[in-house]
CSV table of N, CA and C in Angstrom, one decimal:
chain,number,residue,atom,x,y,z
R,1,UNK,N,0.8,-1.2,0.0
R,1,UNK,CA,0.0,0.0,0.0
R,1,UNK,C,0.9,1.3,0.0
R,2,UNK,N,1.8,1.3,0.6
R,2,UNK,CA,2.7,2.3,1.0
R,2,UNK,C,2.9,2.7,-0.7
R,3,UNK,N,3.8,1.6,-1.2
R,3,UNK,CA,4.0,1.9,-2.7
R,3,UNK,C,3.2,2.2,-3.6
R,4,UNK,N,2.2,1.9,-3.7
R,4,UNK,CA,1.1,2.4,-4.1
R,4,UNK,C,0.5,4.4,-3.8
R,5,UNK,N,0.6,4.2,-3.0
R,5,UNK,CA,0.8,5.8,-2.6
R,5,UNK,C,1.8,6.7,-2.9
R,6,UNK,N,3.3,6.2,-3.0
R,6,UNK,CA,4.3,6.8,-3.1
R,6,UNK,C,4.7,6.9,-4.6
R,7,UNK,N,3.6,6.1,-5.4
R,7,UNK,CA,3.2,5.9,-6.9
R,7,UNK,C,2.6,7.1,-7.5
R,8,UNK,N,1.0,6.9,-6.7
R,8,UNK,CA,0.2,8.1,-6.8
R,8,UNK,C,1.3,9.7,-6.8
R,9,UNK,N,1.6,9.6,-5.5
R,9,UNK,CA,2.3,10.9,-5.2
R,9,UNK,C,3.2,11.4,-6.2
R,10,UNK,N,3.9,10.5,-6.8
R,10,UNK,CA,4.9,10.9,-7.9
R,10,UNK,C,4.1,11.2,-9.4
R,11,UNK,N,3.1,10.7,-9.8
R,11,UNK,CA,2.6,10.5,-10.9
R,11,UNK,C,1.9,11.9,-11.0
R,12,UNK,N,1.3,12.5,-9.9
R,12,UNK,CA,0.5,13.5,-9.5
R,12,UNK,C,1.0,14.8,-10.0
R,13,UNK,N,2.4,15.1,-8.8
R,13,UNK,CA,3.6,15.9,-9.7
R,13,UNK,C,3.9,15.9,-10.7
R,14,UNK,N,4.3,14.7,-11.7
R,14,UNK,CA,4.8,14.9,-13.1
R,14,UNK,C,3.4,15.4,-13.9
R,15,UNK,N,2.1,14.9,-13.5
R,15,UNK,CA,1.1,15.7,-14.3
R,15,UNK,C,0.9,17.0,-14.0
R,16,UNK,N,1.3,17.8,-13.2
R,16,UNK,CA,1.0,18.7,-13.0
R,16,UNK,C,2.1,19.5,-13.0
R,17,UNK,N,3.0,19.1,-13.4
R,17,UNK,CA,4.3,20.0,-13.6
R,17,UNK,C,4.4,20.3,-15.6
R,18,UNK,N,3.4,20.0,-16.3
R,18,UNK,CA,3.4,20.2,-17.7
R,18,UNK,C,2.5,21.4,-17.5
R,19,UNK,N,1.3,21.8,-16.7
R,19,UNK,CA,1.0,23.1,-16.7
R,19,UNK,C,2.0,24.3,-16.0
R,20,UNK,N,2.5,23.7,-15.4
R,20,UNK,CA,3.8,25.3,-15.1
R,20,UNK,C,4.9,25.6,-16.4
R,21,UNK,N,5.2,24.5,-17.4
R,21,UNK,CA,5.8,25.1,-18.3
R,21,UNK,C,5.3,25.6,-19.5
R,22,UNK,N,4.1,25.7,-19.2
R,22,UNK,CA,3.2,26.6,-20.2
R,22,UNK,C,2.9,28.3,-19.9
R,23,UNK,N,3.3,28.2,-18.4
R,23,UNK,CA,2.9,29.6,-18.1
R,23,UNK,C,4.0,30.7,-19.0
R,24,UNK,N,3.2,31.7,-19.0
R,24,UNK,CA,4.2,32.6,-19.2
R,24,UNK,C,4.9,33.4,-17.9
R,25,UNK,N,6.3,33.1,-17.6
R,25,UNK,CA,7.3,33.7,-16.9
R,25,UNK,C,8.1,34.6,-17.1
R,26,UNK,N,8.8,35.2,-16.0
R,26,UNK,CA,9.6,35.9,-16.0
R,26,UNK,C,10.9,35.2,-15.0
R,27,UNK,N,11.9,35.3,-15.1
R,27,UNK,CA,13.2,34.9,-14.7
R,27,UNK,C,13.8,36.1,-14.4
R,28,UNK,N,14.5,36.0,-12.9
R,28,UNK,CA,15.1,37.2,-12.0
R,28,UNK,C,16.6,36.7,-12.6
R,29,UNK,N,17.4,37.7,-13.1
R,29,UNK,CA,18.7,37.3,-13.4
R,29,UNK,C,19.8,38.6,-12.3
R,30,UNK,N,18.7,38.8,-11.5
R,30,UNK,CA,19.7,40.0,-10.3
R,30,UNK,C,19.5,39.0,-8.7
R,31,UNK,N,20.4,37.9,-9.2
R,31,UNK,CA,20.2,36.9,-8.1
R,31,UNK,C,21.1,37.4,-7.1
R,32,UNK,N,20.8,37.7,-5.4
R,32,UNK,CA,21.7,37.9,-4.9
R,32,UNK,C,21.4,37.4,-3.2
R,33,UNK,N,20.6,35.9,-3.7
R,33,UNK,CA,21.0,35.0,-2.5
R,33,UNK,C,22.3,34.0,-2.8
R,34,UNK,N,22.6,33.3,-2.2
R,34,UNK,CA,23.5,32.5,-2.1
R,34,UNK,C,23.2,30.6,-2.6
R,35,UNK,N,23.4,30.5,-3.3
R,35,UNK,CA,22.7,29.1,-4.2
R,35,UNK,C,23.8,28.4,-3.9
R,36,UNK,N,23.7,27.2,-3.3
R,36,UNK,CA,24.7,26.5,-2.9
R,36,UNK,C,26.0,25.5,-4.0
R,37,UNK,N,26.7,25.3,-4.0
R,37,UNK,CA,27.5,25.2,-5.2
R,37,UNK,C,27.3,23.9,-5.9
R,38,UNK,N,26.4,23.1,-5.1
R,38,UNK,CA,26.1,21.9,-5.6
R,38,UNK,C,25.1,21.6,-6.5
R,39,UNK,N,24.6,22.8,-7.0
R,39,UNK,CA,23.3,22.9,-7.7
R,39,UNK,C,23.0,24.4,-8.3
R,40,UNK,N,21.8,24.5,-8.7
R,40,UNK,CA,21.5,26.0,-9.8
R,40,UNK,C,20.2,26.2,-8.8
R,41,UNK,N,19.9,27.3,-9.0
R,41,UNK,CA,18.8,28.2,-8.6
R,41,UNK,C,18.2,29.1,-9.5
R,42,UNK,N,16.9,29.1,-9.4
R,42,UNK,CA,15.8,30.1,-10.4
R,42,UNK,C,15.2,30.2,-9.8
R,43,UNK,N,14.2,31.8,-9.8
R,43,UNK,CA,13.5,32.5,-9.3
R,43,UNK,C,12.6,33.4,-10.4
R,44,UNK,N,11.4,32.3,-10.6
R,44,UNK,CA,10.5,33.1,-11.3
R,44,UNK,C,9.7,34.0,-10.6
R,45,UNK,N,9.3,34.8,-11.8
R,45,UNK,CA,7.8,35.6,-11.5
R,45,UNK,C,6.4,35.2,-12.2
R,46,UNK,N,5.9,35.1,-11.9
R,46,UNK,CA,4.6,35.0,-12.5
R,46,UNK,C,3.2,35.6,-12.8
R,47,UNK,N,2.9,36.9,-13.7
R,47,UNK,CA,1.7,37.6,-13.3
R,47,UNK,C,0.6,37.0,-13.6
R,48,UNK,N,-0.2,37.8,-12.9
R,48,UNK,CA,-1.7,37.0,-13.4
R,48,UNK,C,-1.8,35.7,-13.2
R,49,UNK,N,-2.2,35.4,-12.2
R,49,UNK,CA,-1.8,34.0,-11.9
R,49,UNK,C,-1.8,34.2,-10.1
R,50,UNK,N,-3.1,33.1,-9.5
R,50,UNK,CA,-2.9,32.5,-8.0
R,50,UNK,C,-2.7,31.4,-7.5
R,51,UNK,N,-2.2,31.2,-6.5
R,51,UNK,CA,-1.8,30.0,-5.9
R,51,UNK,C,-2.2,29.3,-4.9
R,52,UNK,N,-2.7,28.0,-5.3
R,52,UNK,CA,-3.8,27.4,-4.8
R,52,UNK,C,-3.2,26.3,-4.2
R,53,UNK,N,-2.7,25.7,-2.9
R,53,UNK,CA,-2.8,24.6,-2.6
R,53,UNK,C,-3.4,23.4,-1.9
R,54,UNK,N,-3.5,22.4,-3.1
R,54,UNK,CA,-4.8,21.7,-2.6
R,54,UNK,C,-3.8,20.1,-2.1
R,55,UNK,N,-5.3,19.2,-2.2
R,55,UNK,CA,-4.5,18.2,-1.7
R,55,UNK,C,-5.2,16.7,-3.0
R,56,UNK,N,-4.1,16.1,-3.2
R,56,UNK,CA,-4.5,14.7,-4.0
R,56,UNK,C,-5.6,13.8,-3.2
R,57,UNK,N,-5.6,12.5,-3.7
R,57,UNK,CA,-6.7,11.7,-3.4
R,57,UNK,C,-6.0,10.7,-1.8
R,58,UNK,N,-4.7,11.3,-1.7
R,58,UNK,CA,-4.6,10.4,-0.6
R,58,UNK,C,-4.3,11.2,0.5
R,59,UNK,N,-4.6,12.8,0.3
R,59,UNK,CA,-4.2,13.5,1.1
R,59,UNK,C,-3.0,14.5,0.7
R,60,UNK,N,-2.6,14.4,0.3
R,60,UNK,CA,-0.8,15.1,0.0
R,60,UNK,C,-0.9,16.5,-0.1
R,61,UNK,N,0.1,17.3,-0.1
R,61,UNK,CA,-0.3,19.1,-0.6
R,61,UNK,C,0.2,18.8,-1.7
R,62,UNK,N,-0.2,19.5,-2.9
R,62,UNK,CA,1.1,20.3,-3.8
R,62,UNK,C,0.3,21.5,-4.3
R,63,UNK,N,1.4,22.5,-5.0
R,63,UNK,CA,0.9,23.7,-5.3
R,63,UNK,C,0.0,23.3,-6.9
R,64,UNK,N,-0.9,24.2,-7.2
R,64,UNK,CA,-1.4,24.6,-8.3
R,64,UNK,C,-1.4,26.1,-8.8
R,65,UNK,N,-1.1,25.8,-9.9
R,65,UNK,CA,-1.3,27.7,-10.3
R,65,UNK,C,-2.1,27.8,-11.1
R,66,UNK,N,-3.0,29.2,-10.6
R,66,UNK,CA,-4.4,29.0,-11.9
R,66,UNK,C,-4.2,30.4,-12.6
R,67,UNK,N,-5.1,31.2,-13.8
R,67,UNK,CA,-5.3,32.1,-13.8
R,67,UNK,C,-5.8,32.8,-12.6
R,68,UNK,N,-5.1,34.4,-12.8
R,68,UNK,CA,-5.8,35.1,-11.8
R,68,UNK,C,-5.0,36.6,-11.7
R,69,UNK,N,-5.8,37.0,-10.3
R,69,UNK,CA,-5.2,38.8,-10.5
R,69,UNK,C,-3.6,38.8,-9.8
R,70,UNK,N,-3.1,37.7,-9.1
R,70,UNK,CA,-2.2,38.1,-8.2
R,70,UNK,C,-0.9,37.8,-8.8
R,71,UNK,N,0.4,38.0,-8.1
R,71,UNK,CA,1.6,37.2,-8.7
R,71,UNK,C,2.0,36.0,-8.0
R,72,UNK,N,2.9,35.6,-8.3
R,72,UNK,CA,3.1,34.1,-7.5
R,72,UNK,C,4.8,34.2,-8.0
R,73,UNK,N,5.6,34.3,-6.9
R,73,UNK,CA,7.3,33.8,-7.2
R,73,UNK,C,7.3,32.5,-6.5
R,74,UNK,N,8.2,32.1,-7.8
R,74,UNK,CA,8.3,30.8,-7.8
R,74,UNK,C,10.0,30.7,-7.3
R,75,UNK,N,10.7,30.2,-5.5
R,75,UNK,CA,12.1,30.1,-6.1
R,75,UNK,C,12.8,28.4,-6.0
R,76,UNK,N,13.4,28.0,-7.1
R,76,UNK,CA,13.8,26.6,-7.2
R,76,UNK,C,15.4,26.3,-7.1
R,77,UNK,N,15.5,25.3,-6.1
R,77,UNK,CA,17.5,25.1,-5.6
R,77,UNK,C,17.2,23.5,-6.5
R,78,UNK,N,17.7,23.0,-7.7
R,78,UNK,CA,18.0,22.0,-8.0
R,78,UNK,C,19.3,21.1,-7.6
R,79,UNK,N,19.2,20.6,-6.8
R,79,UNK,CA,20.7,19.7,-6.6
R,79,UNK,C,21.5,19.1,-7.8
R,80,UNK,N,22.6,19.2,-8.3
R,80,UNK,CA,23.5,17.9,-9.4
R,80,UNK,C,22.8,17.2,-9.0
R,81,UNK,N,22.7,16.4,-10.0
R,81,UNK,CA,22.5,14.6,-10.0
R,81,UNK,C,23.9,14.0,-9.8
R,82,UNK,N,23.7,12.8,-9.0
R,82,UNK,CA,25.2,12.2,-8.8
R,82,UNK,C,25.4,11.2,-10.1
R,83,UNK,N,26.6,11.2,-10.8
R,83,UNK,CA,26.6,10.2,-12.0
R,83,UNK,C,26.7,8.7,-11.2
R,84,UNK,N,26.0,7.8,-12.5
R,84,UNK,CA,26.0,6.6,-12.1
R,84,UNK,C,25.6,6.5,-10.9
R,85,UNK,N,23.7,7.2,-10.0
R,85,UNK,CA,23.3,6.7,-9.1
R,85,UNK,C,21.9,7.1,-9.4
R,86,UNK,N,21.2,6.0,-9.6
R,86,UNK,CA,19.8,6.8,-9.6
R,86,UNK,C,19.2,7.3,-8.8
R,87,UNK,N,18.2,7.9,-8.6
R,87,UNK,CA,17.2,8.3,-8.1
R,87,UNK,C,17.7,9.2,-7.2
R,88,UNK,N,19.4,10.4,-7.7
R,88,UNK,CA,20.0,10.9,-7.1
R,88,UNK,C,19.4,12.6,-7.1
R,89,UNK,N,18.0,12.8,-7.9
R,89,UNK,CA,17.5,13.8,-8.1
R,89,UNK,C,16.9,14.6,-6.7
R,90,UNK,N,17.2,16.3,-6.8
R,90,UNK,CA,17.1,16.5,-4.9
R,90,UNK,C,16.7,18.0,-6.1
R,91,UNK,N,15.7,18.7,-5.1
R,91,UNK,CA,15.3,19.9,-5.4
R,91,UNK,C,14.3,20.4,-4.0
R,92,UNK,N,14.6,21.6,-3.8
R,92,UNK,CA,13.6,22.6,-2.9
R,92,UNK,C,12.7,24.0,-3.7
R,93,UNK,N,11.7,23.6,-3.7
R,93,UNK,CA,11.0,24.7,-4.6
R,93,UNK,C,10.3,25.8,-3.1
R,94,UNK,N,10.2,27.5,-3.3
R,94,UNK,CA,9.6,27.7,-2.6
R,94,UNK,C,8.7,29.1,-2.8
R,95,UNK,N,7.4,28.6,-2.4
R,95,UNK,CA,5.9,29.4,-3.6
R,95,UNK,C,5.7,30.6,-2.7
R,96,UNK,N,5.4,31.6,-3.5
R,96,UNK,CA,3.9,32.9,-2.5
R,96,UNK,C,3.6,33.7,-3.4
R,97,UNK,N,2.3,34.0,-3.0
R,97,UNK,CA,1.7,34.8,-3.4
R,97,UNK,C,1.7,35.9,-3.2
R,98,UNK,N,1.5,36.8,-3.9
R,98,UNK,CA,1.4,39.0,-3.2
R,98,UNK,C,0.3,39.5,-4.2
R,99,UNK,N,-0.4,40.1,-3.7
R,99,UNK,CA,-1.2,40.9,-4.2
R,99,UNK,C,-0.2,41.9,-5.0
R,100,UNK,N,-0.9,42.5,-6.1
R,100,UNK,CA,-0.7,43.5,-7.0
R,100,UNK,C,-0.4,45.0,-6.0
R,101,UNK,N,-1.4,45.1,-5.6
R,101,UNK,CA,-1.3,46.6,-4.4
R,101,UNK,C,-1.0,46.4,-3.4
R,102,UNK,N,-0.5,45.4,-3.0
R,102,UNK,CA,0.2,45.1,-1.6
R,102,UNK,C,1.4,44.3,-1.5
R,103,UNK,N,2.3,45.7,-2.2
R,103,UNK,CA,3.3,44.9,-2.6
R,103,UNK,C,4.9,45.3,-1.8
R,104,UNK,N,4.3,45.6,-0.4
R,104,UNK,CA,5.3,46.0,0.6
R,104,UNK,C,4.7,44.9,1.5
R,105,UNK,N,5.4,44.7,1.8
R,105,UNK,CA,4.8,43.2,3.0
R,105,UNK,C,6.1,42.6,4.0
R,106,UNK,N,5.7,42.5,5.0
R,106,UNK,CA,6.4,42.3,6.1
R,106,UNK,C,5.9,41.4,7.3
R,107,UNK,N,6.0,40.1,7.1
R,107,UNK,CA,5.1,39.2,7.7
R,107,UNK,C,6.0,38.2,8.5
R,108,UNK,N,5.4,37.8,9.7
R,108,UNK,CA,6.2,36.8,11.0
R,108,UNK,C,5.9,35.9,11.2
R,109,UNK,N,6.4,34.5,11.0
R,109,UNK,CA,6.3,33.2,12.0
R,109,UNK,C,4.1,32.9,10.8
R,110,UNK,N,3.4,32.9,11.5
R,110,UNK,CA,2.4,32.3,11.0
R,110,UNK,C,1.6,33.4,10.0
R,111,UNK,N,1.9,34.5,10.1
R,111,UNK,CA,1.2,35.7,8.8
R,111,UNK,C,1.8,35.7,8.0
R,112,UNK,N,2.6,34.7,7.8
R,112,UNK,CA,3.2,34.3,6.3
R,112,UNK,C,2.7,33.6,5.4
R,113,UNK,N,1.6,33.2,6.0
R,113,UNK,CA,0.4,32.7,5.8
R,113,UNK,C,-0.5,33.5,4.8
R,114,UNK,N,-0.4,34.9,5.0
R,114,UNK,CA,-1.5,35.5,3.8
R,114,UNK,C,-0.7,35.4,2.7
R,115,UNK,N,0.7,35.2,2.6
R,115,UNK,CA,1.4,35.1,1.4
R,115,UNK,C,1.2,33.6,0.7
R,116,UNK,N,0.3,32.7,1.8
R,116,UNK,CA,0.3,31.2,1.0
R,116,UNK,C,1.8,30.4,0.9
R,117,UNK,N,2.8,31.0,1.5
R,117,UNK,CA,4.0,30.4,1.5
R,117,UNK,C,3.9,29.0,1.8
R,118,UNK,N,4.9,28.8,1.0
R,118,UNK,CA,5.2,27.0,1.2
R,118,UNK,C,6.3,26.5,0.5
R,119,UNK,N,7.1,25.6,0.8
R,119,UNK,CA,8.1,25.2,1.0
R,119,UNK,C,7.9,23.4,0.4
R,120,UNK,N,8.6,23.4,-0.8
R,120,UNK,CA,8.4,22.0,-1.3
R,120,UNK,C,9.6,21.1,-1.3
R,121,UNK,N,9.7,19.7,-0.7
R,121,UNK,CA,11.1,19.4,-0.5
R,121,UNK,C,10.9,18.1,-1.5
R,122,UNK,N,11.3,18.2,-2.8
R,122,UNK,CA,10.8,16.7,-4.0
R,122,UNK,C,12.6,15.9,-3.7
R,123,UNK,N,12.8,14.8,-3.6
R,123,UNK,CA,13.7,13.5,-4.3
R,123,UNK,C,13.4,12.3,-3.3
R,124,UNK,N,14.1,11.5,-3.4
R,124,UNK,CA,13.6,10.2,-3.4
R,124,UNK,C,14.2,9.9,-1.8
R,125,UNK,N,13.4,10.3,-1.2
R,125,UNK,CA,13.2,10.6,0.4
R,125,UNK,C,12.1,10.2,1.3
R,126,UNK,N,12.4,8.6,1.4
R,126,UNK,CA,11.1,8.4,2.0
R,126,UNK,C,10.4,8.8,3.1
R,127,UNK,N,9.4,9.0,3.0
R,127,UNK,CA,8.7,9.9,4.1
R,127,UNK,C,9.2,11.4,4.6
R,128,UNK,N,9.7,12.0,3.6
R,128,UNK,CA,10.5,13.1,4.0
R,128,UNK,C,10.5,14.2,2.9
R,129,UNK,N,9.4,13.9,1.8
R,129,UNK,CA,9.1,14.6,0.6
R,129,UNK,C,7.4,14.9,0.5
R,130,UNK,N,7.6,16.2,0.2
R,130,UNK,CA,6.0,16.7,-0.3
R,130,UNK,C,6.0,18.2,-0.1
R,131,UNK,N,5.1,18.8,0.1
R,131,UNK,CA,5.1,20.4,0.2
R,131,UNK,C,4.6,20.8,1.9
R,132,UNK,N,5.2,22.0,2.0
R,132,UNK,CA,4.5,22.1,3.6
R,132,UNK,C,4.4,23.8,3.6
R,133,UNK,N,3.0,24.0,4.6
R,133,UNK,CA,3.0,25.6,4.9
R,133,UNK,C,4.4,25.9,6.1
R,134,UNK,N,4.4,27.2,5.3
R,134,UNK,CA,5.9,27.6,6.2
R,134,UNK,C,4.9,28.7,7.4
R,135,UNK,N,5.4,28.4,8.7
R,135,UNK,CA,4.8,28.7,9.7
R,135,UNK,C,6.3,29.6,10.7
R,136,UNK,N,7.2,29.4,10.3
R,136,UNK,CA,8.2,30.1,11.2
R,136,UNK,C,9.3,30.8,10.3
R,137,UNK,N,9.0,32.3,10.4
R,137,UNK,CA,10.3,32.9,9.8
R,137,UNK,C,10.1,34.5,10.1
R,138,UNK,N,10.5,34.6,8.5
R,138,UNK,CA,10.0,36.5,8.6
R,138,UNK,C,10.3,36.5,7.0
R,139,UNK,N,9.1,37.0,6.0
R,139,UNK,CA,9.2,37.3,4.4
R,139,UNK,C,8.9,39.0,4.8
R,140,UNK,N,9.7,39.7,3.8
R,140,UNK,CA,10.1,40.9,4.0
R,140,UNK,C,9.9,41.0,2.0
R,141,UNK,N,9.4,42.1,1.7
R,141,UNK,CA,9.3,42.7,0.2
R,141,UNK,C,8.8,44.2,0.6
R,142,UNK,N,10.0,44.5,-0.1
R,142,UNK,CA,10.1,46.3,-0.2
R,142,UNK,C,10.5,46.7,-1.4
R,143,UNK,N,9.3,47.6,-1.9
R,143,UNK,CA,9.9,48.4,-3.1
R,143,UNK,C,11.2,49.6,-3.1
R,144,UNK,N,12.3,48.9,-4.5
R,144,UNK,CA,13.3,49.6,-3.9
R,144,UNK,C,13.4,51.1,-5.4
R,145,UNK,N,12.6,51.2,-6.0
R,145,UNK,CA,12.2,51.7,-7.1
R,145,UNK,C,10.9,52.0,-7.9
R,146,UNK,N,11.2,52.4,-9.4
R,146,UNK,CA,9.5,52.0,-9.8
R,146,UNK,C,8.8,50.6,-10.6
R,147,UNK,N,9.6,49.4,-10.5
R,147,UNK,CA,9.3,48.5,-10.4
R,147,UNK,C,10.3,47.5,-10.3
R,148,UNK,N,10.6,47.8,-9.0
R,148,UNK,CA,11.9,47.3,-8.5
R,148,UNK,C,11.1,46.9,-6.8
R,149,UNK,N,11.7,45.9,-6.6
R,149,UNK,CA,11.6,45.2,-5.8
R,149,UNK,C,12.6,44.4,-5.0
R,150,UNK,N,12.7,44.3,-3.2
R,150,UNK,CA,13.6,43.6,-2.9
R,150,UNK,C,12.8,42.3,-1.8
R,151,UNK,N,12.9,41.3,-2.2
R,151,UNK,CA,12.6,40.4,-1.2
R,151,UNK,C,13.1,39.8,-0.6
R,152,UNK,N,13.3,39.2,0.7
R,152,UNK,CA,14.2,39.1,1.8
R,152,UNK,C,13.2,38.1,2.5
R,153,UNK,N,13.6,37.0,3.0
R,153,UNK,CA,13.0,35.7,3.5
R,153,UNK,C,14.2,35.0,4.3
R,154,UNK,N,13.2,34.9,5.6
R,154,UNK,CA,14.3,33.9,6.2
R,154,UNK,C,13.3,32.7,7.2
R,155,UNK,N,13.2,31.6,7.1
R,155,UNK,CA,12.5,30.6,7.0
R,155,UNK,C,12.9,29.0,7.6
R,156,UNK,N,12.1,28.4,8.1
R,156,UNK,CA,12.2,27.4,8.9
R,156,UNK,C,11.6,26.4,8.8
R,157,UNK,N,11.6,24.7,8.5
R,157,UNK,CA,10.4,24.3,8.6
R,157,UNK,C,11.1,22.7,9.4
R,158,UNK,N,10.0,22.5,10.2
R,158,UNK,CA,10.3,21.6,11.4
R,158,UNK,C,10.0,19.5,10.9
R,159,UNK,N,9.2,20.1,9.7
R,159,UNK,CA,8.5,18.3,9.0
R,159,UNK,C,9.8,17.6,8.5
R,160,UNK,N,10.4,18.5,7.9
R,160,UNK,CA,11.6,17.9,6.9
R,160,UNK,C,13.0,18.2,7.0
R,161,UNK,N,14.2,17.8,6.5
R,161,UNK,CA,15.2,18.3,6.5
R,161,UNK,C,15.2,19.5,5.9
R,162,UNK,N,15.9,21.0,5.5
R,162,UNK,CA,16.0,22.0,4.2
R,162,UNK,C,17.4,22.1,4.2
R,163,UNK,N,17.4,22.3,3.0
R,163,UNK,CA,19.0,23.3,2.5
R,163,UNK,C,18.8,24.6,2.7
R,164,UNK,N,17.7,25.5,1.9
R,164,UNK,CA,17.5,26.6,1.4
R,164,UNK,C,16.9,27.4,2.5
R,165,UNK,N,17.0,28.1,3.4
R,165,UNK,CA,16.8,28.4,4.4
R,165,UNK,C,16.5,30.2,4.7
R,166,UNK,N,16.6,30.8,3.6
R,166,UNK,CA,16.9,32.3,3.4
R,166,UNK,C,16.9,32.6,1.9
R,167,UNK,N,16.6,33.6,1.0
R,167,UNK,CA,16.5,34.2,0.3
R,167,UNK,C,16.3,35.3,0.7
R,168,UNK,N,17.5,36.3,-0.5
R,168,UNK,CA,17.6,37.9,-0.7
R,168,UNK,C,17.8,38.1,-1.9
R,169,UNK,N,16.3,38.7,-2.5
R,169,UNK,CA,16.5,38.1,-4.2
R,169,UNK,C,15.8,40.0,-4.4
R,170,UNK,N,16.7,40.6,-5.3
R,170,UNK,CA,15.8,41.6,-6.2
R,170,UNK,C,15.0,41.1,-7.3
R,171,UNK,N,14.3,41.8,-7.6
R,171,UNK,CA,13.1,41.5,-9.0
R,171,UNK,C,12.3,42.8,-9.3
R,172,UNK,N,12.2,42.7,-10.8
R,172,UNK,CA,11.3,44.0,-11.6
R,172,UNK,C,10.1,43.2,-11.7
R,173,UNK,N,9.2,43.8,-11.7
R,173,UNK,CA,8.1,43.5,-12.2
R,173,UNK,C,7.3,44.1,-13.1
């Protein structure tokens, strides 16, 4: 049964990761967190577009993105794959939402929550992979311009192991 579930849960993901590369994005190339050397990091934008996280048929979170009025940054730490080892695939994705006019925000520990934050921890991790609301930190976005933006995150989550732990990323919008 277990496998069976851990079937579902993967199958789920790959279907629903063919609608995120249809969206239309934007890519921050004024990266100025610290991406660990073992891997690459990207930090989309996404307008028009909300973020909905629901749950599969056995329970699970993952994110969905639909049409809509709000934006949604998307930031992703891909690990190397190790040669000659399967199933050596390791990534941390991490989602929120902001309103269009509420785009100074300064939120603590559980009102990180109106940003829909979440924290996805995907590889081949038994019992130790899926998405989770982020409930302890501090996400910080201040306009540093006229469509200039700085966001600042610093973040904790108690279910799973993390690498990515902080983000300080500019972005235009």
């Amino acid at each position: 049964m277990k496998y069976l579930c851990f079937i579902l849960f993967w199958a789920s993901l790959f279907a629903c990761a063919s609608k995120q590369s249809a969206l239309d994005t934007t890519k921050s190339n004024n990266h100025t967190f610290d991406c660990p050397e073992d891997g690459n990091c990207t930090f989309k934008i996404l307008k028009n577009k909300n973020l909905n996280i629901r749950k599969d048929d056995i329970g699970l979170a993952y994110p969905d993105i639909i049409d809509g009025e709000n934006i949604v940054l998307i930031f992703e730490y891909k690990r190397n794959e190790l040669s000659d080892t399967e199933d050596s695939s390791y990534s941390e994705l991490i989602y929120l939402e902001i309103k269009p006019n509420e785009l100074d925000v300064d939120y603590t520990d559980s009102n990180m929550q109106k940003a829909k934050l979440t924290f996805g921890r995907l590889c081949f991790c038994r019992g130790q992979t899926g998405y989770y609301k982020v409930h302890s930190g501090q996400l910080q976005i201040k306009k540093g311009g006229k469509d200039n933006y700085h966001l600042k995150l610093q973040f904790q989550i108690d279910e799973v192991p993390q690498v990515i732990t902080s983000i300080d990323e500019d972005f235009t919008l």
